[in-house]
Amino acid sequence: MDRFPFRPGFVRNISPAVLNLQRVYEQNRQRITKKDVGSVPDVAAPQTKGTPRLLLMGQRRSGKSSISSVVFHKLPPSETLYLESTARIQKDSLNSFMDVQIWDFPGQIDVFENPNITFDIDAIFGEIGALIWVIDAQDDYLESVAQLNNTILHIQRSYPHINVEVFIHKVDGLSDDYKLDIQRDITIRIQDELSDEGIENAPVNFHLTSIYNHSIFEAFSKVIQKLIPRLGQLEAMLTNLCRTCRFEKAYLFDVNTKIYIATDSTPEDMASYEICSDFVDVVIDFTEVYGSWPRTQSWRARLEGEPWSQPVEDQVACELAEAGMVLSDAQRPIMLREVDRFLALVAIMKEGSYEKMPQINLNVDVVVKGLTEFFDITKPKEVKAAAVVEGRKGQGS
Amino acid sequence: MSDLDGNSSAPAGDAFGQTQTLKKVKKQKVLLMGKSGSGKSSMRSIIFSNFLARDTRRRGATIDIDLSHVKFLGNLTLNLWDCGGQEAFMENYLSQQRAHVFSNVGVLIYVFDIESRGDVERDLATYVNIISALVQYSREAKVFVLVHKMDLIQPAMREAVFDQRVALVRRKTAEAVSIVRKQKPDASAHPQSPPFPSTQIPDVDLDMQLFATSIWDQSLYKAWASIIHDLVPNLAVIETQLASLGVAIDADEILLFERTSFLVVSKWSSREGERNPYGDRFERMSNILKSWKHTCSKFTGTPRNAEQFSDFEYKMGPNFAMFATKFTTNTYILVCMPPGEARFNSAKLNVAAARPWFRFLDGPPVPMSSSSQMLAGGGYGSEAAGGSES
Ligand SMILES: Nc1nc2c(ncn2[C@@H]2O[C@H](COP(=O)(O)OP(=O)(O)OP(=O)(O)O)[C@@H](O)[C@H]2O)c(=O)[nH]1
Ligand SMILES: Nc1nc2c(ncn2[C@@H]2O[C@H](COP(=O)(O)OP(=O)(O)OP(=O)(O)O)[C@@H](O)[C@H]2O)c(=O)[nH]1
Ligand SMILES: [Mg+2]
Ligand SMILES: [Mg+2]
């Protein structure tokens, strides 16, 4: 995954203290789980042991490969015009704070109604984190909806916990009214069909998406967040930060994909997500252009010589990347702070708070440390998962 | 992060701005021509009016000539003649309006739509007629040929398609020029270019550059930065001053942007900075910052041409540090520094202190004689200002 530019400078440090903390944390967790025994089981918690998997399914040309390329490989949306139709299952992985598999299916195959091949259904759905069903909103969608219903009926029997995420896709160019009409229509068609079959409250969610704007990233954020263990704890940390630093809104971003994996508890706001996401983009670009190539020895020698006489590492205030941008409108600053080589904290600050930056930085330091510890602890032991996947390969077509 | 310099957001340079009208402002007539639908008005609105590429899809064709005066920096005005490309208009430019359109031209920008199937011959014939008229009335004019809408070509084919078109255009240009040079200046007809006799090499002294462009990527900024580059008055002064600023503050790179278009007006790199493997970084920075402006404008609800951000800082631990900030009334400056908190802070102060050096960017030229002392006398962070000027 070397194609992502954010990597080079983002150095990760794990202190011995963290290891200790991990042990303490484990003990606490076990105590809590014991206490929780009598209460309702957490249905939303991921059921998988290994790497969670996202399946991209839907009819031909609905946009599955485009979505996967734009979100996970940074393909410019306009270049998706040149993508070829997918012939066999395309398996991809996101190696980030959490490892996720993405399987892009060919639209022309229906895994349940295929006369030629019998799919190992368990191999496909066994490890699944979510099924993403892509519907082309600019096309006639009745057939796709029927196929989706059929799929849901099949998996409901054996895998009732699978989240079904319906992406009503290519909504760019559609009026807001029309978008909502379509969403309502599709929702009703699915719910009616399911309740006819006696299934109520199936975990089916709807998203209006397009690769030409932020909506596809926002939708993926929602999908991925459901796979994160103890998301609530993360959200609480961000909510706290917003309160102590008087931030308007804070996000924790996966910098490679610009998916946000948590935000504070204030109401969702697409505009805030967009500007923070674009700010991550700006920082990534500068990182690539100025921070991704090695400087010469003489350059370094000069910086460390008289009158500085210090290694450059000691000349900087913060060894993690940090950025700030002041908007002219009301002097509202936006700040970014690297958490580890995958994650960055991005926040919109309140007017005029730039003067308090030193204080804010102290608070941010504390939260960043907390986040780092959180991810060190929750990081799954990624040993067997890969082997499992390997063993089941080759059933695509 | 350090506190912002309290003065930085004040409308710097106003005092100097008032003194304008002392000396003449340089005006440049820029013709924008090419077939209807080739994308002339689109690029104009993106570069100078901060339109988004996708906003151009609904534009109507330009009727006759759309004239606009673009104030670029304080002392350069571009008179942009966006010439509607429908055939009836084109014929009119070449006949009735010939002298009016083609006299006193500083720059001709001819836009080829690379996707215009079938029509290539006709497009080239028109191009030849226009070059002829240009050479006839404005011998000194510079020509920029933009092979446009490259995004519509499969990525793997782009280079080959562009090279082929370049060869074709160069050949046609040479033919057109050689024919006109042999004719009397009052030649009335549109010379149809006969096959070029291979024995005779014309002396093509037409100043021409070709670019592959698309409104969907940074290539547009590369082409337009080249177009404006030679038009900017006092360029040598700007370059010298940037260099001494760069040396004094120990920077690795400095870019100076015009504030509306975010085109790079001038740049300076240290020896280390020149080792940067990203050769396309200048147009890339224009593109990044311009699209950032859009994001801000959408977020704040302020007009797209309004000023959107005043200050940006980015410190990448022990790798590098940079800041971009409002500089003079008409410019932003981007400074890339080596890492180091103290170095960074004094660089910011010194850049603020150097503003008066560059006030001439906001108005007619003022004498420069005293300026070389400004930095050393600034007195901020003696370590940083101690660098030798040469
Ligand atoms: N307008 C619009 N077009 C899109 C969007 N997403 C994808 N497309 C276009 O849809 C077409 C088909 O996209 P693909 O990603 O190849 O579709 P697919 O679902 O992978 O198709 P198969 O591999 O055949 O199953 C391409 O031309 C894309 O440019 C979108 O959000 N909006
Ligand atoms: N794909 C693509 N389309 C472009 C590009 N540049 C412009 N267009 C589109 O081309 C169409 C015509 O653009 P205009 O800018 O109106 O064309 P024009 O040259 O001004 O045409 P006239 O005014 O009739 O001479 C618009 O729909 C633009 O969106 C480009 O680089 N790529
Ligand atoms: Mg596909
Ligand atoms: Mg036009």
Tab-separated table of N, CA and C and ligand atoms in Angstrom, chain B residues 33-46 53-64 82-86 89 111 113 148-152 213-217 220, ligand 2:
chain	number	residue	atom	x	y	z
B	33	MET	N	-8.868	32.369	-28.336
B	33	MET	CA	-9.590	31.921	-29.524
B	33	MET	C	-9.573	30.415	-29.661
B	34	GLY	N	-10.445	29.929	-30.528
B	34	GLY	CA	-10.567	28.493	-30.762
B	34	GLY	C	-12.009	28.168	-31.084
B	35	LYS	N	-12.202	26.985	-31.563
B	35	LYS	CA	-13.519	26.510	-31.987
B	35	LYS	C	-14.563	26.662	-30.871
B	36	SER	N	-15.800	26.823	-31.270
B	36	SER	CA	-16.873	26.894	-30.276
B	36	SER	C	-16.913	25.602	-29.465
B	37	GLY	N	-17.018	25.768	-28.158
B	37	GLY	CA	-17.102	24.591	-27.290
B	37	GLY	C	-15.752	24.010	-26.923
B	38	SER	N	-14.672	24.658	-27.350
B	38	SER	CA	-13.354	24.088	-27.035
B	38	SER	C	-12.971	24.318	-25.570
B	39	GLY	N	-13.656	25.232	-24.903
B	39	GLY	CA	-13.416	25.380	-23.471
B	39	GLY	C	-12.785	26.705	-23.064
B	40	LYS	N	-12.850	27.720	-23.928
B	40	LYS	CA	-12.203	28.996	-23.633
B	40	LYS	C	-12.823	29.696	-22.432
B	41	SER	N	-14.148	29.846	-22.498
B	41	SER	CA	-14.802	30.569	-21.406
B	41	SER	C	-14.703	29.780	-20.109
B	42	SER	N	-14.705	28.457	-20.222
B	42	SER	CA	-14.595	27.628	-19.022
B	42	SER	C	-13.286	27.928	-18.307
B	43	MET	N	-12.190	27.901	-19.056
B	43	MET	CA	-10.910	28.101	-18.370
B	43	MET	C	-10.782	29.512	-17.837
B	44	ARG	N	-11.316	30.442	-18.563
B	44	ARG	CA	-11.253	31.813	-18.080
B	44	ARG	C	-11.982	31.942	-16.748
B	45	SER	N	-13.164	31.336	-16.670
B	45	SER	CA	-13.928	31.504	-15.430
B	45	SER	C	-13.299	30.723	-14.276
B	46	ILE	N	-12.605	29.661	-14.581
B	46	ILE	CA	-11.942	28.913	-13.510
B	46	ILE	C	-10.734	29.683	-12.986
B	53	ALA	N	-14.632	23.491	-11.865
B	53	ALA	CA	-14.691	22.860	-13.183
B	53	ALA	C	-16.109	22.384	-13.499
B	54	ARG	N	-16.763	21.816	-12.483
B	54	ARG	CA	-18.075	21.261	-12.813
B	54	ARG	C	-19.134	22.335	-13.047
B	55	ASP	N	-18.864	23.560	-12.584
B	55	ASP	CA	-19.822	24.641	-12.839
B	55	ASP	C	-19.815	25.094	-14.291
B	56	THR	N	-18.804	24.678	-15.045
B	56	THR	CA	-18.695	25.184	-16.415
B	56	THR	C	-19.567	24.387	-17.377
B	57	ARG	N	-20.087	23.259	-16.892
B	57	ARG	CA	-20.777	22.387	-17.839
B	57	ARG	C	-22.053	23.006	-18.386
B	58	ARG	N	-22.612	23.961	-17.679
B	58	ARG	CA	-23.889	24.526	-18.108
B	58	ARG	C	-23.736	25.845	-18.863
B	59	ARG	N	-22.535	26.203	-19.233
B	59	ARG	CA	-22.332	27.504	-19.875
B	59	ARG	C	-22.909	27.555	-21.281
B	60	GLY	N	-23.399	28.739	-21.657
B	60	GLY	CA	-23.819	28.924	-23.035
B	60	GLY	C	-22.638	29.355	-23.883
B	61	ALA	N	-22.809	29.286	-25.200
B	61	ALA	CA	-21.737	29.724	-26.096
B	61	ALA	C	-21.568	31.239	-25.967
B	62	THR	N	-20.359	31.701	-26.175
B	62	THR	CA	-20.077	33.132	-26.106
B	62	THR	C	-20.535	33.794	-27.399
B	63	ILE	N	-21.275	34.883	-27.253
B	63	ILE	CA	-21.737	35.613	-28.430
B	63	ILE	C	-20.733	36.712	-28.749
B	64	ASP	N	-20.217	36.676	-29.955
B	64	ASP	CA	-19.218	37.644	-30.389
B	64	ASP	C	-18.044	37.655	-29.400
B	82	ASP	N	-12.317	37.224	-24.940
B	82	ASP	CA	-12.803	35.854	-25.073
B	82	ASP	C	-13.679	35.811	-26.327
B	83	CYS	N	-13.133	35.287	-27.401
B	83	CYS	CA	-13.793	35.388	-28.703
B	83	CYS	C	-14.662	34.167	-28.971
B	84	GLY	N	-15.959	34.375	-29.030
B	84	GLY	CA	-16.889	33.289	-29.341
B	84	GLY	C	-16.412	32.553	-30.584
B	85	GLY	N	-16.451	31.239	-30.555
B	85	GLY	CA	-15.792	30.461	-31.602
B	85	GLY	C	-16.697	29.941	-32.704
B	86	GLN	N	-17.989	30.325	-32.689
B	86	GLN	CA	-18.850	29.835	-33.761
B	86	GLN	C	-18.399	30.417	-35.094
B	89	PHE	N	-18.868	34.005	-36.262
B	89	PHE	CA	-18.054	34.993	-35.537
B	89	PHE	C	-16.617	34.958	-36.032
B	111	VAL	N	-7.079	27.595	-28.429
B	111	VAL	CA	-7.486	26.377	-27.725
B	111	VAL	C	-8.004	25.333	-28.717
B	113	ASP	N	-9.764	21.724	-29.086
B	113	ASP	CA	-10.496	20.667	-28.374
B	113	ASP	C	-10.000	19.341	-28.929
B	148	HIS	N	-6.508	21.036	-25.474
B	148	HIS	CA	-7.370	21.047	-24.296
B	148	HIS	C	-8.299	19.829	-24.240
B	149	LYS	N	-8.874	19.624	-23.061
B	149	LYS	CA	-9.763	18.488	-22.751
B	149	LYS	C	-9.003	17.167	-22.800
B	150	MET	N	-7.762	17.204	-22.383
B	150	MET	CA	-6.948	15.991	-22.401
B	150	MET	C	-7.532	14.891	-21.524
B	151	ASP	N	-8.373	15.285	-20.559
B	151	ASP	CA	-8.992	14.262	-19.709
B	151	ASP	C	-9.850	13.290	-20.512
B	152	LEU	N	-10.274	13.709	-21.697
B	152	LEU	CA	-11.131	12.832	-22.497
B	152	LEU	C	-10.330	11.764	-23.246
B	213	THR	N	-3.760	20.541	-21.714
B	213	THR	CA	-4.508	21.043	-20.561
B	213	THR	C	-5.849	20.343	-20.385
B	214	SER	N	-6.363	20.490	-19.192
B	214	SER	CA	-7.706	20.032	-18.873
B	214	SER	C	-8.188	20.855	-17.697
B	215	ILE	N	-9.466	21.176	-17.690
B	215	ILE	CA	-9.984	21.917	-16.537
B	215	ILE	C	-10.113	21.009	-15.320
B	216	TRP	N	-9.927	19.718	-15.509
B	216	TRP	CA	-10.134	18.780	-14.411
B	216	TRP	C	-8.861	18.480	-13.641
B	217	ASP	N	-7.752	19.058	-14.005
B	217	ASP	CA	-6.551	18.840	-13.201
B	217	ASP	C	-5.662	20.082	-13.195
B	220	LEU	N	-4.012	23.034	-16.171
B	220	LEU	CA	-4.479	24.363	-16.555
B	220	LEU	C	-3.628	25.454	-15.894
C	2	LIG	N1	-14.010	17.161	-20.538
C	2	LIG	C1	-13.704	18.458	-20.566
C	2	LIG	N2	-14.658	19.370	-20.836
C	2	LIG	C2	-14.309	20.667	-20.863
C	2	LIG	C3	-13.000	21.090	-20.596
C	2	LIG	N3	-12.976	22.456	-20.696
C	2	LIG	C4	-14.233	22.844	-20.993
C	2	LIG	N4	-15.042	21.777	-21.097
C	2	LIG	C5	-16.486	21.783	-21.399
C	2	LIG	O1	-16.676	22.250	-22.703
C	2	LIG	C6	-17.946	22.890	-22.808
C	2	LIG	C7	-17.849	24.165	-23.601
C	2	LIG	O2	-17.060	25.082	-22.895
C	2	LIG	P1	-17.015	26.664	-23.162
C	2	LIG	O3	-15.966	27.175	-22.249
C	2	LIG	O4	-18.350	27.277	-23.077
C	2	LIG	O5	-16.522	26.724	-24.665
C	2	LIG	P2	-16.065	28.016	-25.480
C	2	LIG	O6	-14.764	27.697	-26.089
C	2	LIG	O7	-16.118	29.220	-24.626
C	2	LIG	O8	-17.181	28.068	-26.610
C	2	LIG	P3	-17.677	29.380	-27.422
C	2	LIG	O9	-17.990	30.392	-26.411
C	2	LIG	O10	-18.874	28.928	-28.205
C	2	LIG	O11	-16.562	29.751	-28.324
C	2	LIG	C8	-18.453	23.057	-21.390
C	2	LIG	O12	-19.474	22.119	-21.192
C	2	LIG	C9	-17.254	22.733	-20.523
C	2	LIG	O13	-17.630	22.120	-19.306
C	2	LIG	C10	-11.998	20.092	-20.305
C	2	LIG	O14	-10.820	20.344	-20.042
C	2	LIG	N5	-12.419	18.801	-20.313
